[in-house]
Structures are given as structure tokens and as C-alpha cells.
Amino acid sequence: DQVARLQALKARRNAQAVAHALAQVKNAALDGTNLMPPVIAAAEAYCTLGEIADMLRSVFGEHRQAY
């Protein structure tokens, strides 16, 4: 059920607004500016948490604990 709802959300959202919002998240991460305003804007544009996290991972990488 959740997968179907996610697919429906992605089908009805504005793809251009999503792409712009995700680009703003990535730019803020690269610039070192405050991430909260672009992350909030991305959420308001119906970007998923996974999409936002992917943008942040593309800049910062993924934490790996050293053993």
C-alpha cells in the first residue's frame, strides 16, 4: 500500500519543482550554507526523504564507522 501511495505522489507532483528543490539542497550542501531552508522547500515540493538524503550523500558521502 505504501509503495502505491509513493508512486501516486511522484506521479502527481511537479517534476520541475522537485528537480529545482533538490538542486537547491545540493547547492547549499556544497556551499556550506544553512541546509534547513532548502530542505524545508524540498519537503514542501513533495521531495521524498530518500531523495533529499541522496542529495546530501552525494556531497558528504556516507558515514562509515572505523573499527
C-alpha atoms as one frame of an Amber mdcrd trajectory, in Angstrom:
protein
   0.000   0.000   0.000   2.808   2.418   0.906   4.616   1.772  -2.400   1.439
   2.545  -4.338   0.931   5.784  -2.405   4.533   6.819  -3.049   4.173   6.112
  -6.773   0.957   8.149  -6.869   2.657  11.056  -5.102   5.565  11.009  -7.543
   3.161  10.902 -10.487   1.168  13.963  -9.407   3.946  16.250  -8.126   5.617
  18.936 -10.225   8.784  17.274 -11.544  10.423  20.602 -12.394   9.837  21.939
  -8.869  11.229  18.713  -7.392  14.378  18.909  -9.521  14.885  22.569  -8.616
  14.369  21.930  -4.894  16.808  19.001  -4.889  19.372  21.103  -6.758  18.996
  23.804  -4.098  19.647  21.224  -1.376  22.795  20.059  -3.171  23.994  23.635
  -3.768  23.535  24.529  -0.099  25.476  21.427   0.917  28.285  22.323  -1.477
  28.366  25.988  -0.378  28.234  25.191   3.310  25.192  27.412   3.796  22.253
  26.658   6.074  20.592  23.464   4.833  17.263  23.915   6.605  15.598  26.397
   4.207  16.286  24.286   1.086  15.384  21.049   2.883  12.082  22.568   4.005
  11.436  23.841   0.465  12.192  20.363  -0.878   9.713  18.805   1.533   7.098
  21.383   0.506   7.739  20.427  -3.147   6.953  16.806  -2.174  10.518  15.523
  -2.440  10.865  12.297  -0.513  13.179  11.904   2.449  15.174   9.409   0.390
  15.634  11.900  -2.448  16.790  14.612  -0.046  19.143  12.191   1.725  20.559
  11.038  -1.626  21.452  14.650  -2.462  23.200  15.062   0.871  25.032  11.743
   0.473  26.216  12.818  -2.978  28.013  15.749  -1.344  29.006  14.467   2.097
  29.267  10.736   1.465  28.087   8.106   3.877  29.429   7.660   7.393  31.472
   4.533   7.906  32.445   3.721  11.452  36.155   2.966  11.818  36.941  -0.216
  13.703
